[in-house]
Amino acid sequence: MQMEKLVSLCKRRGFLFQSSEIYGGLNGFWDYGPLGVELKRNIKDAWWKDMCQNHNELLAPPGAPSTYEMVGLDCTIIMHPQVWKCSGHYDLFHDYMVDCRVSKKRYRFDQVRGKWVNRDSQRVFVTTMAEPDHEEEDLTRRALKIFNLRSKDLEKLSFDSRVLTLDKIQSEDRALVLGPDANELGTLTDPREFNLMFKTYVGALSGEEGAAFLRPETAQGIFVNFKNVVDSTRIRVPFGVAQVGKSFRNEITPRNFTFRSREFEQMEIEFFCHPNASAGWYQYWRNRRLQWYKDLGLAGERLRLREHDTDELSHYSCGTADIEYAFPFLPEGEYGELEGIAHRGDFDLRSHSEGKLDPKKRPLEVEINEHGQPRHRGSGKDLSYRDDLSNERFIPHVIEPSAGADRATLAFLCQAYDEDQAPDEDGKMQSRVVMRLNPRIAPIKAAVLPLVKKDGMPEVAVELYGALKKKLNVFYDEKAAIGRRYRRQDEIGTPYCITIDSQTLQDRTVTIRDRDSLEQWRVRIDDCVAEIEKRVT
Ligand code: ATP
């Protein structure tokens, strides 16, 4: 599938719009249109229902080490700044960036690719940020231009394979680098650290005392409420806390549609368990989360689970796996992260319980811990847990399945897009675009279509529409030929079309058409609501 086709469909049919589009847009921010909001809401609802609400705490699900409980939370976006100090985000949550002195553009350093290009004794490092399909072409074009050559002179140039990354360029070589949007050499700065948290100021204080950050993940709200949850409910370890909400990261180069945005939504679980059982729970959540995507339609080779190598793991982690999807905008064979499932040990609860900073020290001052990393002094509150049956006191281990609602939405959209042939009302084959969304997440569950706009058909259809609308998001359409109306619904992934025809007026039955199989069958109008409901929930 070509990504451009999906992007255009999303705009044309109201799934996704660029934020503030009439003012030229704002890079890295996206609005969900009337259909997009339903789709994303259905995905978040499916996650909440499957992970949190419909969980039966009296029975251990298949593969789970034991029974467990689940509850939810909804925490604020702005939290005490010390939370981010303690979580490590204040000191460590950064990417490297390079700036171009001339174009004033800023690039995420690991996304700038390049090659040495030689002509006789002259050499230049040409860079590109072009999409993978156009990278080669862009590099060649820019190399010819900087050496003042035409396409026919290409053989005068030799290219070194793309092994040199920008960080390896010695400072004396920097004068030889052609930045991605520059027309002259040597305009890029050294790579510099750039913290991804958005900063703001709380209250009337304008100075640093009022400084605060928009959360870059929802997880920390759960950790700092651990004690509140335990104390206010009768919940016992093992248990999980789920949260869905907005997170913000000032990504240097947001790209690939909504995949890397600056404002996005996360669906996170922090699962608290006994340290002895945490390896088993980690396995359980990996498998459970992978299966969830499969059940909603992301099957096949495009979906995979990748276990991190030990050198990729944080010092406190005994295991991390990513659920990845081969998004069509990535080069062949590459995958993008949909969700990370991390075994976080007792790192978070332990660091939030560490002693308070000496008040004489600056609140955000850096101390180095035994791993050579900044020490983040916590609240000084005891966040350990006492098991009232065994009387054992311990700091629970945490398994964290952390998913992105926007990335999941994008993956379901990419997977659903299809083109095929379907017969029109005269039986002639016509090409159609069809979004094969799982009925559970489809924005519109059914369309009610009177075959013609006369003979009493609209009246019956309106009545049925009203009955369906009470239960499900359905659509009524009486305009245009029936074949066209079907195709408009196929294109937005409506799983069922219900047609009211002349037979309906005689025997009170309607036709239901299945979007994927194109099969049609008749049901009694009085059974229609139950029939559709059964198929879409
Ligand atoms: P990446 O390596 O792609 O930046 P990450 O490893 O930093 O992602 P996490 O911190 O593990 O991501 O966040 C958990 C989930 O939140 C990700 O798997 C992803 O689905 C989502 N997410 C993270 N950053 C973004 C973003 N900028 N835009 C959209 N979704 C995001």
Coordinates of C-alpha atoms and ligand atoms in Angstrom, one line a residue:
M1 CA 0.0 0.0 0.0
Q2 CA 1.3 3.4 -0.8
M3 CA 1.2 5.7 2.2
E4 CA 0.1 8.7 0.1
K5 CA -3.2 7.0 -0.6
L6 CA -3.9 6.4 3.0
V7 CA -2.9 9.9 4.0
S8 CA -5.2 11.4 1.4
L9 CA -8.1 9.1 2.4
C10 CA -7.7 10.2 6.0
K11 CA -8.0 13.8 5.1
R12 CA -10.7 13.3 2.5
R13 CA -13.0 11.2 4.7
G14 CA -12.3 12.9 8.0
F15 CA -10.0 10.6 9.9
L16 CA -7.0 13.0 10.4
F17 CA -6.3 16.6 9.8
Q18 CA -3.2 18.6 10.3
S19 CA -3.5 20.7 13.4
S20 CA -4.2 24.4 12.8
E21 CA -4.2 23.7 9.1
I22 CA -5.7 27.1 8.0
Y23 CA -2.7 28.8 9.5
G24 CA -0.3 26.5 7.7
G25 CA -0.3 23.7 10.3
L26 CA 2.0 23.0 13.2
N27 CA 4.6 20.3 12.7
G28 CA 4.1 17.3 14.9
F29 CA 0.5 18.0 15.9
W30 CA -2.6 16.3 14.4
D31 CA -6.4 16.5 14.9
Y32 CA -8.7 13.6 14.6
G33 CA -11.7 14.3 12.4
P34 CA -15.3 13.0 12.9
L35 CA -14.3 9.4 11.8
G36 CA -10.8 9.5 13.4
V37 CA -12.2 10.4 16.8
E38 CA -14.5 7.4 16.7
L39 CA -11.8 5.0 15.6
K40 CA -9.3 6.2 18.2
R41 CA -11.9 6.2 20.9
N42 CA -12.9 2.6 20.0
I43 CA -9.3 1.5 20.2
K44 CA -8.8 3.1 23.6
D45 CA -12.2 1.7 24.8
A46 CA -11.2 -1.8 23.6
W47 CA -7.9 -1.5 25.4
W48 CA -9.6 -0.3 28.6
K49 CA -12.3 -2.9 28.5
D50 CA -9.9 -5.8 27.7
M51 CA -7.1 -4.8 30.0
C52 CA -8.8 -3.2 32.9
Q53 CA -12.6 -3.5 33.1
N54 CA -13.5 -6.9 31.8
H55 CA -10.7 -8.5 33.8
N56 CA -12.0 -11.3 36.0
E57 CA -9.9 -11.1 39.2
L58 CA -11.3 -14.4 40.4
L59 CA -9.8 -16.5 37.6
A60 CA -6.2 -16.5 36.3
P61 CA -6.3 -16.0 32.5
P62 CA -4.4 -18.5 30.4
G63 CA -0.7 -18.1 30.8
A64 CA -0.9 -15.9 34.0
P65 CA 1.1 -17.0 37.0
S66 CA -1.9 -16.4 39.3
T67 CA -5.1 -14.3 39.6
Y68 CA -4.6 -10.6 39.8
E69 CA -6.6 -7.3 40.0
M70 CA -6.8 -4.3 37.8
V71 CA -7.8 -0.7 38.5
G72 CA -7.6 2.6 36.6
L73 CA -6.3 6.1 37.3
D74 CA -6.5 9.5 35.5
C75 CA -3.6 11.7 36.6
T76 CA -2.7 15.3 35.7
I77 CA -0.5 16.3 32.8
I78 CA 1.5 18.7 34.9
M79 CA 3.0 17.2 38.0
H80 CA 5.5 18.3 40.7
P81 CA 8.8 18.9 38.8
Q82 CA 10.7 16.6 41.2
V83 CA 8.8 13.7 39.7
W84 CA 10.7 14.2 36.5
K85 CA 14.0 14.6 38.3
C86 CA 13.4 11.4 40.1
S87 CA 12.2 9.4 37.1
G88 CA 15.4 10.4 35.2
H89 CA 13.6 12.4 32.5
Y90 CA 15.0 15.7 33.7
D91 CA 18.6 14.6 33.3
L92 CA 18.4 11.8 30.7
F93 CA 15.4 12.3 28.4
H94 CA 17.1 13.8 25.5
D95 CA 18.0 13.3 21.9
Y96 CA 21.0 14.7 20.1
M97 CA 20.3 17.4 17.6
V98 CA 22.2 19.4 15.0
D99 CA 21.4 22.9 13.8
C100 CA 22.0 24.4 10.5
R101 CA 23.3 28.0 10.9
V102 CA 22.0 29.1 7.5
S103 CA 18.6 27.4 7.0
K104 CA 17.9 27.6 10.8
K105 CA 16.5 24.1 10.6
R106 CA 17.1 21.6 13.4
Y107 CA 17.6 17.9 12.8
R108 CA 17.5 14.8 15.0
F109 CA 21.1 13.8 14.6
D110 CA 20.4 10.0 14.2
Q111 CA 18.0 10.7 11.4
V112 CA 20.5 12.6 9.2
R113 CA 22.1 10.1 6.9
G114 CA 25.0 10.7 4.6
K115 CA 27.9 9.6 2.4
W116 CA 31.3 10.7 1.5
V117 CA 31.5 11.8 -2.1
N118 CA 34.9 12.1 -3.8
R119 CA 36.0 13.9 -6.9
D120 CA 39.7 13.7 -7.7
S121 CA 41.3 14.8 -4.4
Q122 CA 38.2 16.8 -3.2
R123 CA 35.8 15.2 -0.8
V124 CA 32.5 16.2 0.7
F125 CA 30.1 14.6 3.2
V126 CA 26.7 14.9 1.6
T127 CA 23.7 14.4 4.0
T128 CA 20.0 13.8 3.4
M129 CA 16.8 13.5 5.3
A130 CA 14.8 12.3 2.3
E131 CA 12.3 9.4 2.8
P132 CA 14.1 6.0 2.3
D133 CA 12.7 5.5 -1.2
H134 CA 14.2 8.9 -2.4
E135 CA 17.4 8.9 -0.3
E136 CA 19.8 7.6 -3.0
E137 CA 18.3 10.0 -5.6
D138 CA 18.5 13.0 -3.2
L139 CA 22.1 12.3 -2.3
T140 CA 23.2 12.0 -6.0
R141 CA 21.4 15.2 -6.9
R142 CA 22.9 17.1 -4.1
A143 CA 26.4 15.7 -4.7
L144 CA 26.3 16.7 -8.4
K145 CA 25.1 20.2 -7.4
I146 CA 27.8 20.9 -4.9
F147 CA 30.5 19.7 -7.3
N148 CA 28.9 21.8 -10.0
L149 CA 28.4 18.8 -12.3
R150 CA 25.5 17.6 -14.5
S151 CA 23.9 14.2 -14.4
K152 CA 25.9 13.0 -17.4
D153 CA 29.1 13.6 -15.4
L154 CA 28.1 11.2 -12.6
E155 CA 31.0 8.9 -13.3
K156 CA 33.4 11.6 -12.1
L157 CA 32.1 11.1 -8.6
S158 CA 32.8 8.1 -6.3
F159 CA 30.6 7.4 -3.2
D160 CA 31.9 5.8 0.0
S161 CA 29.4 3.5 1.5
R162 CA 27.2 5.0 4.2
V163 CA 29.2 4.1 7.2
L164 CA 30.1 7.5 8.6
T165 CA 27.6 8.9 11.0
L166 CA 27.6 12.6 11.9
D167 CA 29.0 12.0 15.4
K168 CA 32.1 10.4 13.9
I169 CA 32.9 13.4 11.8
Q170 CA 36.0 14.9 13.3
S171 CA 35.7 18.6 14.0
E172 CA 38.2 19.4 11.2
D173 CA 35.9 17.5 8.8
R174 CA 32.9 19.5 9.8
A175 CA 33.7 22.2 7.2
L176 CA 33.2 19.5 4.6
V177 CA 29.7 18.6 5.5
L178 CA 26.8 19.6 3.3
G179 CA 23.7 19.9 5.6
P180 CA 20.4 18.4 4.5
D181 CA 18.9 21.8 3.4
A182 CA 22.1 23.7 2.9
N183 CA 23.6 24.9 -0.4
E184 CA 27.1 25.4 1.1
L185 CA 29.5 23.4 3.2
G186 CA 30.1 23.6 7.0
T187 CA 26.8 25.0 8.2
L188 CA 25.9 22.3 10.7
T189 CA 26.7 22.6 14.4
D190 CA 28.1 19.9 16.7
P191 CA 25.5 17.4 17.9
R192 CA 24.0 18.8 21.2
E193 CA 21.7 17.3 23.8
F194 CA 18.1 18.5 23.6
N195 CA 15.7 17.6 26.4
L196 CA 12.4 16.4 25.0
M197 CA 10.1 17.7 27.8
F198 CA 7.9 20.8 27.1
K199 CA 8.5 23.3 29.8
T200 CA 5.9 25.7 31.2
Y201 CA 5.4 27.9 34.2
V202 CA 2.8 27.4 36.9
G203 CA 1.0 30.3 38.6
A204 CA 2.1 33.8 38.6
L205 CA 5.7 33.1 39.3
S206 CA 7.7 33.9 36.2
G207 CA 11.0 32.6 37.4
E208 CA 12.4 29.1 37.6
E209 CA 10.6 28.5 40.9
G210 CA 7.4 28.1 38.9
A211 CA 8.9 25.9 36.2
A212 CA 7.1 22.7 35.4
F213 CA 6.9 20.2 32.6
L214 CA 4.2 18.6 30.5
R215 CA 4.4 14.9 31.2
P216 CA 6.4 12.9 28.6
E217 CA 4.7 9.7 29.7
T218 CA 1.7 8.8 31.8
A219 CA 3.5 6.1 33.9
Q220 CA 4.9 8.4 36.6
G221 CA 1.4 9.4 37.7
I222 CA 0.8 5.8 38.5
F223 CA 4.0 5.3 40.5
V224 CA 3.5 8.4 42.7
N225 CA -0.1 7.3 43.4
F226 CA 1.0 3.7 44.3
K227 CA 0.4 4.2 48.0
N228 CA -2.9 6.1 47.5
V229 CA -4.2 3.2 45.4
V230 CA -3.2 0.5 47.9
D231 CA -4.5 2.5 50.9
S232 CA -7.8 3.5 49.3
T233 CA -8.8 0.1 47.8
R234 CA -8.4 -3.3 49.3
I235 CA -6.2 -4.3 46.4
R236 CA -3.4 -6.7 46.9
V237 CA -0.2 -7.4 44.9
P238 CA -0.2 -8.7 42.2
F239 CA -2.3 -5.9 40.6
G240 CA -2.1 -3.5 37.7
V241 CA -3.0 0.1 37.3
A242 CA -4.1 1.3 33.9
Q243 CA -4.1 4.9 32.5
V244 CA -4.9 6.4 29.2
G245 CA -3.9 10.0 28.5
K246 CA -2.0 12.6 26.7
S247 CA 1.8 12.8 26.7
F248 CA 4.0 15.4 25.2
R249 CA 7.5 15.2 23.7
N250 CA 9.2 18.0 21.9
E251 CA 10.4 15.6 19.2
I252 CA 13.1 17.3 17.1
T253 CA 11.9 15.9 13.8
P254 CA 8.3 14.7 14.0
R255 CA 7.6 12.6 10.9
N256 CA 5.8 9.8 9.3
F257 CA 2.3 11.1 9.7
T258 CA 1.1 10.6 13.3
F259 CA 3.8 8.0 14.1
R260 CA 6.1 10.5 15.8
S261 CA 4.0 13.4 17.1
R262 CA 4.7 16.0 19.7
E263 CA 1.4 15.5 21.4
F264 CA 0.1 12.0 21.6
E265 CA -1.9 9.6 23.7
Q266 CA -0.5 6.6 25.7
M267 CA -2.3 3.6 27.1
E268 CA -0.1 2.4 29.9
I269 CA -0.3 -0.3 32.6
E270 CA 2.0 -0.5 35.6
F271 CA 1.7 -4.0 37.0
F272 CA 3.0 -4.5 40.5
C273 CA 4.1 -8.0 41.6
H274 CA 6.3 -9.9 44.0
P275 CA 10.0 -9.9 42.9
N276 CA 10.0 -13.7 42.8
A277 CA 7.1 -13.8 40.3
S278 CA 8.1 -10.9 38.1
A279 CA 9.8 -13.0 35.4
G280 CA 6.6 -14.9 34.9
W281 CA 4.5 -11.8 34.8
Y282 CA 6.8 -10.3 32.2
Q283 CA 6.3 -13.3 29.9
Y284 CA 2.5 -13.1 30.5
W285 CA 2.2 -9.4 29.6
R286 CA 4.4 -9.8 26.5
N287 CA 2.2 -12.5 25.1
R288 CA -1.0 -10.9 26.3
R289 CA -0.3 -7.6 24.6
L290 CA 0.9 -9.2 21.3
Q291 CA -2.3 -11.3 21.2
W292 CA -4.4 -8.1 21.7
Y293 CA -3.1 -6.6 18.5
K294 CA -3.6 -9.8 16.7
D295 CA -7.2 -10.1 17.9
L296 CA -8.0 -6.7 16.5
G297 CA -6.6 -7.4 13.1
L298 CA -2.8 -6.8 13.1
A299 CA -1.9 -10.4 12.2
G300 CA 0.7 -11.7 9.8
E301 CA 4.3 -10.9 9.1
R302 CA 3.9 -7.1 9.5
L303 CA 3.5 -7.6 13.3
R304 CA 6.3 -8.9 15.4
L305 CA 7.6 -9.0 19.0
R306 CA 11.3 -8.1 19.4
E307 CA 13.1 -8.9 22.6
H308 CA 15.8 -6.3 23.3
D309 CA 19.4 -7.5 23.4
T310 CA 21.0 -7.4 26.9
D311 CA 23.1 -4.4 25.9
E312 CA 20.0 -2.4 25.0
L313 CA 18.5 -2.8 28.5
S314 CA 18.5 -0.2 31.2
H315 CA 20.6 -1.1 34.2
Y316 CA 17.5 -1.9 36.3
S317 CA 15.7 -4.0 33.6
C318 CA 15.7 -7.8 33.3
G319 CA 13.9 -7.7 30.0
T320 CA 12.2 -5.5 27.5
A321 CA 10.3 -6.4 24.4
D322 CA 8.9 -4.2 21.7
I323 CA 5.8 -5.0 19.7
E324 CA 6.6 -3.7 16.3
Y325 CA 4.7 -3.1 13.0
A326 CA 6.1 -2.9 9.5
F327 CA 4.6 0.5 8.7
P328 CA 4.4 1.1 5.0
F329 CA 6.4 4.4 5.2
L330 CA 9.4 2.5 6.6
P331 CA 12.0 0.9 4.3
E332 CA 11.4 -2.8 3.4
G333 CA 12.3 -5.0 6.3
E334 CA 12.2 -2.2 9.0
Y335 CA 9.7 -2.1 11.8
G336 CA 8.4 0.7 14.0
E337 CA 7.6 0.4 17.7
L338 CA 3.9 0.2 18.7
E339 CA 4.4 -0.7 22.3
G340 CA 7.2 -1.5 24.7
I341 CA 6.8 -4.1 27.5
A342 CA 9.5 -3.5 30.1
H343 CA 10.4 -5.4 33.2
R344 CA 11.4 -2.4 35.4
G345 CA 12.4 -4.2 38.6
D346 CA 11.8 -2.0 41.6
F347 CA 13.5 1.0 40.1
D348 CA 10.6 3.4 40.0
L349 CA 9.1 2.8 43.4
R350 CA 12.5 2.7 45.0
S351 CA 13.7 5.9 43.5
H352 CA 10.4 7.7 44.4
S353 CA 10.9 6.6 48.0
E354 CA 14.5 7.7 48.3
G355 CA 15.3 10.3 50.9
K356 CA 14.5 14.0 50.2
L357 CA 17.2 16.3 48.9
D358 CA 19.0 18.5 51.4
P359 CA 16.8 21.6 51.3
K360 CA 20.0 23.7 51.1
K361 CA 20.9 22.2 47.8
R362 CA 19.3 23.3 44.6
P363 CA 16.2 21.2 44.0
L364 CA 17.2 19.9 40.7
E365 CA 20.9 19.3 41.4
V366 CA 22.6 16.2 40.0
E367 CA 24.2 13.6 42.2
I368 CA 25.8 10.5 40.6
N369 CA 24.7 7.0 41.7
E370 CA 26.7 3.7 41.7
H371 CA 25.8 3.2 38.0
G372 CA 27.5 6.5 37.2
Q373 CA 24.1 8.0 36.4
P374 CA 22.4 10.9 38.0
R375 CA 20.8 10.1 41.3
H376 CA 17.3 11.3 41.6
R377 CA 16.2 11.9 45.2
G378 CA 12.6 11.0 45.8
S379 CA 9.8 11.9 48.1
G380 CA 11.2 10.3 51.2
K381 CA 7.9 8.4 51.6
D382 CA 7.9 4.7 52.2
L383 CA 6.5 3.1 49.0
S384 CA 7.1 -0.5 50.1
Y385 CA 4.2 -2.9 50.4
R386 CA 3.3 -5.3 53.2
D387 CA 1.5 -8.5 52.3
D388 CA -1.1 -8.9 55.0
L389 CA -1.2 -12.7 54.6
S390 CA 2.5 -13.5 54.7
N391 CA 3.5 -10.3 56.6
E392 CA 6.3 -9.9 54.2
R393 CA 7.4 -6.3 53.4
F394 CA 8.9 -5.7 50.0
I395 CA 9.2 -3.2 47.1
P396 CA 7.1 -4.7 44.3
H397 CA 8.6 -5.2 40.9
V398 CA 6.9 -3.5 38.0
I399 CA 6.1 -4.8 34.5
E400 CA 5.1 -1.9 32.2
P401 CA 3.2 -2.5 28.9
S402 CA 3.3 1.0 27.4
A403 CA 1.4 1.5 24.2
G404 CA 0.7 4.5 22.0
A405 CA -3.0 5.1 21.1
D406 CA -2.0 7.1 18.0
R407 CA 0.5 4.6 16.7
A408 CA -2.0 1.8 17.3
T409 CA -4.6 3.8 15.3
L410 CA -2.2 4.4 12.5
A411 CA -1.2 0.7 12.4
F412 CA -4.8 -0.4 12.2
L413 CA -5.5 2.1 9.4
C414 CA -2.4 0.9 7.5
Q415 CA -3.4 -2.7 7.9
A416 CA -7.0 -2.1 7.0
Y417 CA -6.4 -0.3 3.6
D418 CA -7.2 -2.5 0.7
E419 CA -8.2 -2.2 -3.0
D420 CA -10.3 -4.8 -4.8
Q421 CA -13.2 -5.3 -7.2
A422 CA -16.8 -5.5 -6.2
P423 CA -19.9 -5.8 -8.3
D424 CA -22.1 -2.7 -8.6
E425 CA -25.9 -2.9 -8.6
D426 CA -25.9 -4.0 -12.3
G427 CA -23.5 -6.8 -11.4
K428 CA -20.6 -5.1 -13.2
M429 CA -17.2 -5.3 -11.4
Q430 CA -16.0 -2.0 -10.1
S431 CA -12.8 -1.3 -8.3
R432 CA -13.2 -0.1 -4.7
V433 CA -11.1 1.0 -1.8
V434 CA -12.1 -0.9 1.3
M435 CA -10.9 -0.4 4.9
R436 CA -11.0 -3.8 6.5
L437 CA -11.2 -2.5 10.0
N438 CA -12.1 -5.0 12.7
P439 CA -15.9 -4.3 13.4
R440 CA -15.1 -3.6 17.1
I441 CA -13.0 -0.6 16.2
A442 CA -14.7 0.6 13.0
P443 CA -16.0 4.2 13.5
I444 CA -19.4 3.5 12.0
K445 CA -20.9 0.1 12.7
A446 CA -23.6 0.0 10.1
A447 CA -25.2 2.2 7.4
V448 CA -29.0 2.3 6.9
L449 CA -29.8 2.7 3.3
P450 CA -33.3 2.9 1.7
L451 CA -33.0 1.5 -1.8
V452 CA -34.9 4.4 -3.2
K453 CA -36.2 7.7 -1.8
K454 CA -39.9 6.9 -2.2
D455 CA -42.6 4.2 -1.8
G456 CA -42.4 4.5 2.0
M457 CA -38.8 3.1 2.2
P458 CA -37.2 6.1 3.9
E459 CA -39.9 6.0 6.6
V460 CA -39.1 2.4 7.5
A461 CA -35.3 3.1 7.3
V462 CA -35.5 6.2 9.6
E463 CA -37.3 4.1 12.2
L464 CA -34.7 1.4 12.0
Y465 CA -31.9 4.0 12.1
G466 CA -33.4 5.4 15.3
A467 CA -33.5 2.0 17.0
L468 CA -29.9 1.2 16.0
K469 CA -28.6 4.7 16.9
K470 CA -29.6 4.2 20.6
K471 CA -27.0 1.4 20.8
L472 CA -24.4 1.9 18.1
N473 CA -22.8 4.6 16.0
V474 CA -24.7 4.2 12.7
F475 CA -25.2 6.3 9.6
Y476 CA -28.2 7.1 7.5
D477 CA -27.8 7.7 3.7
E478 CA -30.5 8.0 1.1
K479 CA -28.5 10.0 -1.5
A480 CA -27.1 8.5 -4.8
A481 CA -27.2 5.1 -6.3
I482 CA -27.0 2.2 -3.9
G483 CA -23.7 0.9 -5.3
R484 CA -22.1 4.3 -4.7
R485 CA -23.5 4.4 -1.2
Y486 CA -22.0 1.0 -0.5
R487 CA -18.6 2.1 -1.8
R488 CA -18.6 5.2 0.4
Q489 CA -19.1 3.0 3.4
D490 CA -16.5 0.4 2.3
E491 CA -13.9 3.2 2.1
I492 CA -14.4 4.2 5.7
G493 CA -14.6 0.6 7.0
T494 CA -18.3 0.3 7.9
P495 CA -18.7 -3.4 8.3
Y496 CA -22.4 -3.7 7.5
C497 CA -24.9 -2.0 5.2
I498 CA -28.6 -2.5 5.8
T499 CA -30.8 -2.0 2.8
I500 CA -34.5 -1.4 2.9
D501 CA -36.2 -2.4 -0.3
S502 CA -39.6 -3.2 -1.8
Q503 CA -39.6 -6.6 -0.1
T504 CA -39.2 -4.9 3.3
L505 CA -42.5 -3.2 2.8
Q506 CA -44.2 -6.6 2.2
D507 CA -42.5 -8.9 4.8
R508 CA -40.6 -6.5 7.1
T509 CA -37.2 -8.0 6.3
V510 CA -34.1 -6.1 5.4
T511 CA -30.8 -7.0 3.6
I512 CA -27.6 -7.0 5.4
R513 CA -24.4 -6.7 3.3
D514 CA -21.0 -7.7 4.7
R515 CA -18.2 -5.3 3.7
D516 CA -15.5 -8.0 3.3
S517 CA -17.3 -11.1 1.9
L518 CA -19.9 -9.0 0.1
E519 CA -22.4 -11.6 1.2
Q520 CA -26.0 -10.5 1.5
W521 CA -28.7 -12.0 3.6
R522 CA -32.1 -11.1 4.9
V523 CA -33.2 -10.7 8.5
R524 CA -36.4 -9.6 10.1
I525 CA -36.3 -5.9 10.8
D526 CA -37.1 -6.5 14.5
D527 CA -34.0 -8.7 14.8
C528 CA -31.8 -6.3 13.0
V529 CA -30.4 -4.4 16.1
A530 CA -29.5 -7.6 17.9
E531 CA -27.9 -9.0 14.7
I532 CA -25.7 -6.0 14.2
E533 CA -24.9 -5.6 17.8
K534 CA -23.8 -9.2 18.1
R535 CA -21.4 -8.8 15.2
V536 CA -19.7 -5.5 16.2
T537 CA -19.1 -5.8 19.9
Ligands
ATP1 P1 10.5 5.8 20.0 O1 11.8 5.0 20.2 O2 9.8 5.5 18.8 O3 10.7 7.3 20.2 P2 10.1 5.3 22.8 O4 10.8 4.0 22.9 O5 10.7 6.5 23.2 O6 9.6 5.4 21.2 P3 8.3 4.9 24.9 O7 8.9 5.9 25.7 O8 8.5 3.4 25.2 O9 8.6 5.1 23.4 O10 6.7 5.2 24.8 C1 5.7 4.1 24.8 C2 4.9 4.2 23.6 O11 4.4 5.6 23.4 C3 5.6 4.0 22.3 O12 5.7 2.6 22.0 C4 4.7 4.6 21.3 O13 3.6 3.8 20.9 C5 4.2 5.9 22.0 N1 5.0 7.0 21.6 C6 6.2 7.4 22.1 N2 6.6 8.5 21.6 C7 5.7 8.9 20.7 C8 5.5 10.0 19.7 N3 6.5 10.9 19.6 N4 4.4 10.0 18.9 C9 3.5 9.0 19.0 N5 3.6 8.0 19.9 C10 4.6 7.9 20.7

